[in-house]
Amino acid sequence: MKSNYLAFDIETAKILPKDVHDLKAHRPLGIACAATLSSLDDQPRLWHSKSDEDTPADRMSREDASDLVRFLTESTKNGLTVLTWNGLNFDFDILAEESGMVDECKRLAIGHVDMMFHAFCQLGYPIGLDPAARGMGLSGKSSSVPQNLSPQFWDDGKFNEVFDYVSQDVRTTLELARACEKKRVFRWVTRKGSVRDMRFASGCMNVESAMSLPEPDTSWMDNPKPRSKFMDWM
């Protein structure tokens, strides 16, 4: 049966130094904007706060972040499955902090489908959204905003560029879920340019189900990341 998904993604607001790998070490990061896109819609819905001049605000307010949490919660009650790429480790963590609705975000995080976390539970290492999209023959992430520079673009007032960027991310995540479920396989392009794949016979698993998968062999890794690390904030 085809799942009705609601893809979700945020863009953070805080401008960080170059070459920062652990974004959450610099929290609070704030949310510049977010996007949601359901399987039933043609265009993403954009979420952000407004300034007194009716332009996008520097950061999403707690009230508006809470509205986003309530929207996601209500959508699940209406039969949609929230879908992210690394939302368990990042998006829901930041949204919980910014909205103050921690318990609600925990429930959403456990019950939603995080495709990256599902892949991690089977493989033992993470995969990027763009390599996965290209492996499945999709266009992938937007190139209009350099990776990790959306906060600077937002601060510079290039709001439409950031809206396009976050919109493309939810489109790509939704397209990826559909492609993997249709083909029953998950493919990605490695750093060396080769294509690898893993079986996807059961389709996309939510976080709770992915946690029950057998632990993969990570003995070849120097410092394997445990699954529990994705849930530190919980």
PDB file of C-alpha atoms in Angstrom:
ATOM      1  CA  MET A   1       0.000   0.000   0.000  1.00  0.00           C
ATOM      2  CA  LYS A   2       1.349   3.415  -0.977  1.00  0.00           C
ATOM      3  CA  SER A   3       2.113   5.593   2.038  1.00  0.00           C
ATOM      4  CA  ASN A   4       0.858   9.153   2.325  1.00  0.00           C
ATOM      5  CA  TYR A   5       3.871  11.084   3.509  1.00  0.00           C
ATOM      6  CA  LEU A   6       4.429  14.588   4.809  1.00  0.00           C
ATOM      7  CA  ALA A   7       8.046  15.548   4.153  1.00  0.00           C
ATOM      8  CA  PHE A   8       9.473  18.058   6.618  1.00  0.00           C
ATOM      9  CA  ASP A   9      12.727  20.048   6.798  1.00  0.00           C
ATOM     10  CA  ILE A  10      14.065  23.116   8.604  1.00  0.00           C
ATOM     11  CA  GLU A  11      16.785  25.648   7.860  1.00  0.00           C
ATOM     12  CA  THR A  12      18.608  27.056  10.850  1.00  0.00           C
ATOM     13  CA  ALA A  13      19.226  30.755  11.396  1.00  0.00           C
ATOM     14  CA  LYS A  14      22.522  31.098  13.278  1.00  0.00           C
ATOM     15  CA  ILE A  15      25.560  31.981  11.173  1.00  0.00           C
ATOM     16  CA  LEU A  16      28.453  29.700  12.131  1.00  0.00           C
ATOM     17  CA  PRO A  17      32.183  29.726  11.429  1.00  0.00           C
ATOM     18  CA  LYS A  18      33.377  27.910   8.341  1.00  0.00           C
ATOM     19  CA  ASP A  19      34.078  24.178   8.474  1.00  0.00           C
ATOM     20  CA  VAL A  20      31.885  23.575  11.522  1.00  0.00           C
ATOM     21  CA  HIS A  21      30.814  19.930  11.625  1.00  0.00           C
ATOM     22  CA  ASP A  22      28.883  19.805  14.888  1.00  0.00           C
ATOM     23  CA  LEU A  23      26.204  22.436  14.384  1.00  0.00           C
ATOM     24  CA  LYS A  24      24.412  21.603  17.619  1.00  0.00           C
ATOM     25  CA  ALA A  25      27.499  22.492  19.648  1.00  0.00           C
ATOM     26  CA  HIS A  26      26.651  26.121  18.765  1.00  0.00           C
ATOM     27  CA  ARG A  27      23.016  26.042  19.832  1.00  0.00           C
ATOM     28  CA  PRO A  28      20.600  27.668  20.106  1.00  0.00           C
ATOM     29  CA  LEU A  29      20.605  27.701  16.326  1.00  0.00           C
ATOM     30  CA  GLY A  30      17.155  29.146  15.765  1.00  0.00           C
ATOM     31  CA  ILE A  31      14.961  28.345  12.782  1.00  0.00           C
ATOM     32  CA  ALA A  32      14.971  30.661   9.775  1.00  0.00           C
ATOM     33  CA  CYS A  33      12.261  28.767   7.945  1.00  0.00           C
ATOM     34  CA  ALA A  34      10.827  25.317   7.338  1.00  0.00           C
ATOM     35  CA  ALA A  35       8.944  23.498   4.623  1.00  0.00           C
ATOM     36  CA  THR A  36       6.393  20.699   4.557  1.00  0.00           C
ATOM     37  CA  LEU A  37       5.148  18.806   1.517  1.00  0.00           C
ATOM     38  CA  SER A  38       2.593  16.022   1.564  1.00  0.00           C
ATOM     39  CA  SER A  39       2.012  13.293  -0.994  1.00  0.00           C
ATOM     40  CA  LEU A  40      -1.362  14.936  -1.658  1.00  0.00           C
ATOM     41  CA  ASP A  41       0.005  18.401  -2.527  1.00  0.00           C
ATOM     42  CA  ASP A  42       1.777  19.849  -5.552  1.00  0.00           C
ATOM     43  CA  GLN A  43       3.689  22.616  -3.781  1.00  0.00           C
ATOM     44  CA  PRO A  44       5.471  22.807  -0.420  1.00  0.00           C
ATOM     45  CA  ARG A  45       4.072  24.874   2.420  1.00  0.00           C
ATOM     46  CA  LEU A  46       6.592  27.353   3.802  1.00  0.00           C
ATOM     47  CA  TRP A  47       6.859  28.254   7.480  1.00  0.00           C
ATOM     48  CA  HIS A  48       8.514  31.376   8.898  1.00  0.00           C
ATOM     49  CA  SER A  49       7.793  34.359  11.080  1.00  0.00           C
ATOM     50  CA  LYS A  50       7.256  37.916   9.850  1.00  0.00           C
ATOM     51  CA  SER A  51       8.799  41.186  10.916  1.00  0.00           C
ATOM     52  CA  ASP A  52       6.885  44.391  11.607  1.00  0.00           C
ATOM     53  CA  GLU A  53       7.547  45.312   7.960  1.00  0.00           C
ATOM     54  CA  ASP A  54       5.752  42.106   6.857  1.00  0.00           C
ATOM     55  CA  THR A  55       8.987  40.585   5.572  1.00  0.00           C
ATOM     56  CA  PRO A  56      10.466  37.289   6.790  1.00  0.00           C
ATOM     57  CA  ALA A  57      11.807  37.667  10.334  1.00  0.00           C
ATOM     58  CA  ASP A  58      15.345  36.799  11.383  1.00  0.00           C
ATOM     59  CA  ARG A  59      14.106  33.743  13.271  1.00  0.00           C
ATOM     60  CA  MET A  60      10.910  31.821  13.687  1.00  0.00           C
ATOM     61  CA  SER A  61       9.132  32.817  16.905  1.00  0.00           C
ATOM     62  CA  ARG A  62       8.269  30.292  19.592  1.00  0.00           C
ATOM     63  CA  GLU A  63       4.592  30.742  18.740  1.00  0.00           C
ATOM     64  CA  ASP A  64       5.134  30.018  15.047  1.00  0.00           C
ATOM     65  CA  ALA A  65       7.414  27.067  15.820  1.00  0.00           C
ATOM     66  CA  SER A  66       4.659  25.713  18.071  1.00  0.00           C
ATOM     67  CA  ASP A  67       2.153  26.113  15.237  1.00  0.00           C
ATOM     68  CA  LEU A  68       4.423  23.944  13.090  1.00  0.00           C
ATOM     69  CA  VAL A  69       4.520  21.242  15.784  1.00  0.00           C
ATOM     70  CA  ARG A  70       0.737  21.314  16.061  1.00  0.00           C
ATOM     71  CA  PHE A  71       0.413  21.071  12.280  1.00  0.00           C
ATOM     72  CA  LEU A  72       2.694  18.026  12.147  1.00  0.00           C
ATOM     73  CA  THR A  73       0.800  16.410  15.015  1.00  0.00           C
ATOM     74  CA  GLU A  74      -2.593  17.054  13.430  1.00  0.00           C
ATOM     75  CA  SER A  75      -1.329  15.728  10.090  1.00  0.00           C
ATOM     76  CA  THR A  76      -0.393  12.406  11.685  1.00  0.00           C
ATOM     77  CA  LYS A  77      -3.875  12.190  13.193  1.00  0.00           C
ATOM     78  CA  ASN A  78      -5.263  12.673   9.685  1.00  0.00           C
ATOM     79  CA  GLY A  79      -3.329   9.700   8.325  1.00  0.00           C
ATOM     80  CA  LEU A  80      -0.104  11.265   7.069  1.00  0.00           C
ATOM     81  CA  THR A  81       3.313   9.877   8.025  1.00  0.00           C
ATOM     82  CA  VAL A  82       5.938  12.532   8.712  1.00  0.00           C
ATOM     83  CA  LEU A  83       9.047  11.951   6.597  1.00  0.00           C
ATOM     84  CA  THR A  84      12.543  13.432   7.018  1.00  0.00           C
ATOM     85  CA  TRP A  85      16.173  12.945   6.183  1.00  0.00           C
ATOM     86  CA  ASN A  86      18.071  13.021   9.509  1.00  0.00           C
ATOM     87  CA  GLY A  87      15.083  14.554  11.261  1.00  0.00           C
ATOM     88  CA  LEU A  88      15.507  12.326  14.308  1.00  0.00           C
ATOM     89  CA  ASN A  89      18.973  13.620  15.074  1.00  0.00           C
ATOM     90  CA  PHE A  90      18.522  17.215  13.949  1.00  0.00           C
ATOM     91  CA  ASP A  91      15.239  18.753  12.798  1.00  0.00           C
ATOM     92  CA  PHE A  92      13.062  17.498  15.639  1.00  0.00           C
ATOM     93  CA  ASP A  93      15.755  18.295  18.197  1.00  0.00           C
ATOM     94  CA  ILE A  94      15.949  21.921  17.041  1.00  0.00           C
ATOM     95  CA  LEU A  95      12.178  22.217  16.670  1.00  0.00           C
ATOM     96  CA  ALA A  96      11.694  20.924  20.220  1.00  0.00           C
ATOM     97  CA  GLU A  97      14.068  23.566  21.542  1.00  0.00           C
ATOM     98  CA  GLU A  98      12.588  26.420  19.538  1.00  0.00           C
ATOM     99  CA  SER A  99       8.940  25.539  20.183  1.00  0.00           C
ATOM    100  CA  GLY A 100       9.294  24.401  23.790  1.00  0.00           C
ATOM    101  CA  MET A 101       7.028  21.449  22.884  1.00  0.00           C
ATOM    102  CA  VAL A 102       9.597  18.787  23.732  1.00  0.00           C
ATOM    103  CA  ASP A 103       7.228  15.920  24.560  1.00  0.00           C
ATOM    104  CA  GLU A 104       5.234  16.484  21.385  1.00  0.00           C
ATOM    105  CA  CYS A 105       8.419  16.510  19.284  1.00  0.00           C
ATOM    106  CA  LYS A 106       9.625  13.306  20.955  1.00  0.00           C
ATOM    107  CA  ARG A 107       6.394  11.545  20.001  1.00  0.00           C
ATOM    108  CA  LEU A 108       6.604  12.841  16.449  1.00  0.00           C
ATOM    109  CA  ALA A 109      10.253  11.819  16.154  1.00  0.00           C
ATOM    110  CA  ILE A 110       9.724   8.234  17.327  1.00  0.00           C
ATOM    111  CA  GLY A 111       6.710   7.687  15.077  1.00  0.00           C
ATOM    112  CA  HIS A 112       8.013   9.325  11.906  1.00  0.00           C
ATOM    113  CA  VAL A 113      10.077   7.917   9.043  1.00  0.00           C
ATOM    114  CA  ASP A 114      13.650   9.181   9.001  1.00  0.00           C
ATOM    115  CA  MET A 115      15.062   7.600   5.855  1.00  0.00           C
ATOM    116  CA  MET A 116      18.644   8.366   6.793  1.00  0.00           C
ATOM    117  CA  PHE A 117      18.215   6.721  10.204  1.00  0.00           C
ATOM    118  CA  HIS A 118      16.613   3.662   8.595  1.00  0.00           C
ATOM    119  CA  ALA A 119      19.612   3.339   6.267  1.00  0.00           C
ATOM    120  CA  PHE A 120      21.998   3.879   9.178  1.00  0.00           C
ATOM    121  CA  CYS A 121      20.358   1.098  11.191  1.00  0.00           C
ATOM    122  CA  GLN A 122      20.925  -1.338   8.330  1.00  0.00           C
ATOM    123  CA  LEU A 123      24.364  -0.140   7.240  1.00  0.00           C
ATOM    124  CA  GLY A 124      25.966   1.202  10.412  1.00  0.00           C
ATOM    125  CA  TYR A 125      26.964   4.523   8.837  1.00  0.00           C
ATOM    126  CA  PRO A 126      25.072   7.584   7.544  1.00  0.00           C
ATOM    127  CA  ILE A 127      24.365   8.519   3.936  1.00  0.00           C
ATOM    128  CA  GLY A 128      23.801  12.049   2.615  1.00  0.00           C
ATOM    129  CA  LEU A 129      20.542  13.047   0.953  1.00  0.00           C
ATOM    130  CA  ASP A 130      22.185  14.127  -2.296  1.00  0.00           C
ATOM    131  CA  PRO A 131      24.224  10.903  -2.801  1.00  0.00           C
ATOM    132  CA  ALA A 132      21.051   8.901  -2.125  1.00  0.00           C
ATOM    133  CA  ALA A 133      18.997  10.954  -4.556  1.00  0.00           C
ATOM    134  CA  ARG A 134      21.602  10.619  -7.303  1.00  0.00           C
ATOM    135  CA  GLY A 135      21.870   6.897  -6.647  1.00  0.00           C
ATOM    136  CA  MET A 136      18.132   6.585  -7.248  1.00  0.00           C
ATOM    137  CA  GLY A 137      18.303   8.657 -10.426  1.00  0.00           C
ATOM    138  CA  LEU A 138      16.777  11.819  -8.930  1.00  0.00           C
ATOM    139  CA  SER A 139      17.919  15.408  -9.411  1.00  0.00           C
ATOM    140  CA  GLY A 140      18.919  15.812  -5.772  1.00  0.00           C
ATOM    141  CA  LYS A 141      19.443  18.886  -3.644  1.00  0.00           C
ATOM    142  CA  SER A 142      19.297  22.441  -4.934  1.00  0.00           C
ATOM    143  CA  SER A 143      22.565  24.028  -6.051  1.00  0.00           C
ATOM    144  CA  SER A 144      21.268  27.594  -5.639  1.00  0.00           C
ATOM    145  CA  VAL A 145      22.538  27.819  -2.054  1.00  0.00           C
ATOM    146  CA  PRO A 146      25.984  26.439  -1.121  1.00  0.00           C
ATOM    147  CA  GLN A 147      25.741  23.754   1.557  1.00  0.00           C
ATOM    148  CA  ASN A 148      25.640  25.134   5.112  1.00  0.00           C
ATOM    149  CA  LEU A 149      25.346  28.736   3.885  1.00  0.00           C
ATOM    150  CA  SER A 150      21.569  29.122   4.061  1.00  0.00           C
ATOM    151  CA  PRO A 151      21.828  31.091   7.374  1.00  0.00           C
ATOM    152  CA  GLN A 152      24.086  33.629   5.638  1.00  0.00           C
ATOM    153  CA  PHE A 153      21.751  33.852   2.647  1.00  0.00           C
ATOM    154  CA  TRP A 154      18.808  34.380   5.025  1.00  0.00           C
ATOM    155  CA  ASP A 155      20.697  37.090   6.922  1.00  0.00           C
ATOM    156  CA  ASP A 156      21.520  38.774   3.603  1.00  0.00           C
ATOM    157  CA  GLY A 157      17.824  38.933   2.757  1.00  0.00           C
ATOM    158  CA  LYS A 158      17.990  36.303   0.019  1.00  0.00           C
ATOM    159  CA  PHE A 159      14.800  34.748   1.292  1.00  0.00           C
ATOM    160  CA  ASN A 160      13.573  33.299  -1.991  1.00  0.00           C
ATOM    161  CA  GLU A 161      16.839  31.421  -2.486  1.00  0.00           C
ATOM    162  CA  VAL A 162      16.485  29.816   0.942  1.00  0.00           C
ATOM    163  CA  PHE A 163      12.802  29.050   0.313  1.00  0.00           C
ATOM    164  CA  ASP A 164      13.803  27.327  -2.934  1.00  0.00           C
ATOM    165  CA  TYR A 165      16.505  25.394  -1.105  1.00  0.00           C
ATOM    166  CA  VAL A 166      14.308  24.061   1.702  1.00  0.00           C
ATOM    167  CA  SER A 167      11.510  23.354  -0.784  1.00  0.00           C
ATOM    168  CA  GLN A 168      13.828  21.270  -2.931  1.00  0.00           C
ATOM    169  CA  ASP A 169      14.935  19.303   0.132  1.00  0.00           C
ATOM    170  CA  VAL A 170      11.386  18.223   0.984  1.00  0.00           C
ATOM    171  CA  ARG A 171      10.654  17.449  -2.669  1.00  0.00           C
ATOM    172  CA  THR A 172      13.785  15.312  -2.879  1.00  0.00           C
ATOM    173  CA  THR A 173      13.011  13.481   0.363  1.00  0.00           C
ATOM    174  CA  LEU A 174       9.477  12.715  -0.789  1.00  0.00           C
ATOM    175  CA  GLU A 175      10.617  11.610  -4.259  1.00  0.00           C
ATOM    176  CA  LEU A 176      13.281   9.416  -2.696  1.00  0.00           C
ATOM    177  CA  ALA A 177      10.794   7.635  -0.434  1.00  0.00           C
ATOM    178  CA  ARG A 178       8.487   6.994  -3.390  1.00  0.00           C
ATOM    179  CA  ALA A 179      11.338   5.699  -5.572  1.00  0.00           C
ATOM    180  CA  CYS A 180      12.717   3.379  -2.886  1.00  0.00           C
ATOM    181  CA  GLU A 181       9.308   1.932  -2.109  1.00  0.00           C
ATOM    182  CA  LYS A 182       8.518   1.424  -5.793  1.00  0.00           C
ATOM    183  CA  LYS A 183      11.835  -0.260  -6.620  1.00  0.00           C
ATOM    184  CA  ARG A 184      12.243  -1.997  -3.235  1.00  0.00           C
ATOM    185  CA  VAL A 185      15.870  -0.917  -3.134  1.00  0.00           C
ATOM    186  CA  PHE A 186      17.886   1.949  -1.692  1.00  0.00           C
ATOM    187  CA  ARG A 187      20.872   3.101  -3.787  1.00  0.00           C
ATOM    188  CA  TRP A 188      23.456   5.783  -3.192  1.00  0.00           C
ATOM    189  CA  VAL A 189      26.624   7.133  -4.798  1.00  0.00           C
ATOM    190  CA  THR A 190      29.764   6.674  -2.705  1.00  0.00           C
ATOM    191  CA  ARG A 191      32.512   9.254  -2.299  1.00  0.00           C
ATOM    192  CA  LYS A 192      34.529   7.304  -4.867  1.00  0.00           C
ATOM    193  CA  GLY A 193      31.703   7.579  -7.377  1.00  0.00           C
ATOM    194  CA  SER A 194      30.525   3.975  -7.323  1.00  0.00           C
ATOM    195  CA  VAL A 195      26.901   3.010  -6.742  1.00  0.00           C
ATOM    196  CA  ARG A 196      25.932   0.772  -3.849  1.00  0.00           C
ATOM    197  CA  ASP A 197      22.566  -0.512  -2.749  1.00  0.00           C
ATOM    198  CA  MET A 198      20.742  -2.249   0.073  1.00  0.00           C
ATOM    199  CA  ARG A 199      17.511  -4.186   0.130  1.00  0.00           C
ATOM    200  CA  PHE A 200      14.425  -2.190   0.915  1.00  0.00           C
ATOM    201  CA  ALA A 201      11.895  -4.989   0.819  1.00  0.00           C
ATOM    202  CA  SER A 202       9.824  -3.742   3.755  1.00  0.00           C
ATOM    203  CA  GLY A 203       9.688  -0.153   2.556  1.00  0.00           C
ATOM    204  CA  CYS A 204      10.442   2.844   4.754  1.00  0.00           C
ATOM    205  CA  MET A 205      10.507   2.045   8.461  1.00  0.00           C
ATOM    206  CA  ASN A 206       9.633   4.539  11.148  1.00  0.00           C
ATOM    207  CA  VAL A 207      12.182   5.241  13.860  1.00  0.00           C
ATOM    208  CA  GLU A 208      10.706   2.804  16.362  1.00  0.00           C
ATOM    209  CA  SER A 209      10.737  -0.042  13.826  1.00  0.00           C
ATOM    210  CA  ALA A 210      14.227   0.786  12.526  1.00  0.00           C
ATOM    211  CA  MET A 211      15.560   0.594  16.077  1.00  0.00           C
ATOM    212  CA  SER A 212      14.514  -3.072  16.204  1.00  0.00           C
ATOM    213  CA  LEU A 213      16.609  -4.039  13.170  1.00  0.00           C
ATOM    214  CA  PRO A 214      19.608  -6.311  13.870  1.00  0.00           C
ATOM    215  CA  GLU A 215      22.815  -4.390  14.525  1.00  0.00           C
ATOM    216  CA  PRO A 216      25.072  -4.408  11.417  1.00  0.00           C
ATOM    217  CA  ASP A 217      28.724  -5.461  11.562  1.00  0.00           C
ATOM    218  CA  THR A 218      30.747  -2.324  12.326  1.00  0.00           C
ATOM    219  CA  SER A 219      33.949  -4.085  13.420  1.00  0.00           C
ATOM    220  CA  TRP A 220      35.761  -2.580  10.441  1.00  0.00           C
ATOM    221  CA  MET A 221      35.126   0.966  11.710  1.00  0.00           C
ATOM    222  CA  ASP A 222      37.497   2.816  14.050  1.00  0.00           C
ATOM    223  CA  ASN A 223      34.757   4.665  15.901  1.00  0.00           C
ATOM    224  CA  PRO A 224      31.270   3.443  14.958  1.00  0.00           C
ATOM    225  CA  LYS A 225      28.375   5.677  15.944  1.00  0.00           C
ATOM    226  CA  PRO A 226      25.736   3.989  18.125  1.00  0.00           C
ATOM    227  CA  ARG A 227      22.065   4.345  17.221  1.00  0.00           C
ATOM    228  CA  SER A 228      21.400   5.869  20.625  1.00  0.00           C
ATOM    229  CA  LYS A 229      23.491   8.907  19.635  1.00  0.00           C
ATOM    230  CA  PHE A 230      20.672  10.017  17.340  1.00  0.00           C
ATOM    231  CA  MET A 231      18.407  10.266  20.385  1.00  0.00           C
ATOM    232  CA  ASP A 232      20.639  12.058  22.866  1.00  0.00           C
ATOM    233  CA  TRP A 233      18.283  15.012  22.966  1.00  0.00           C
ATOM    234  CA  MET A 234      15.397  12.756  23.966  1.00  0.00           C
TER     235      MET A 234
END
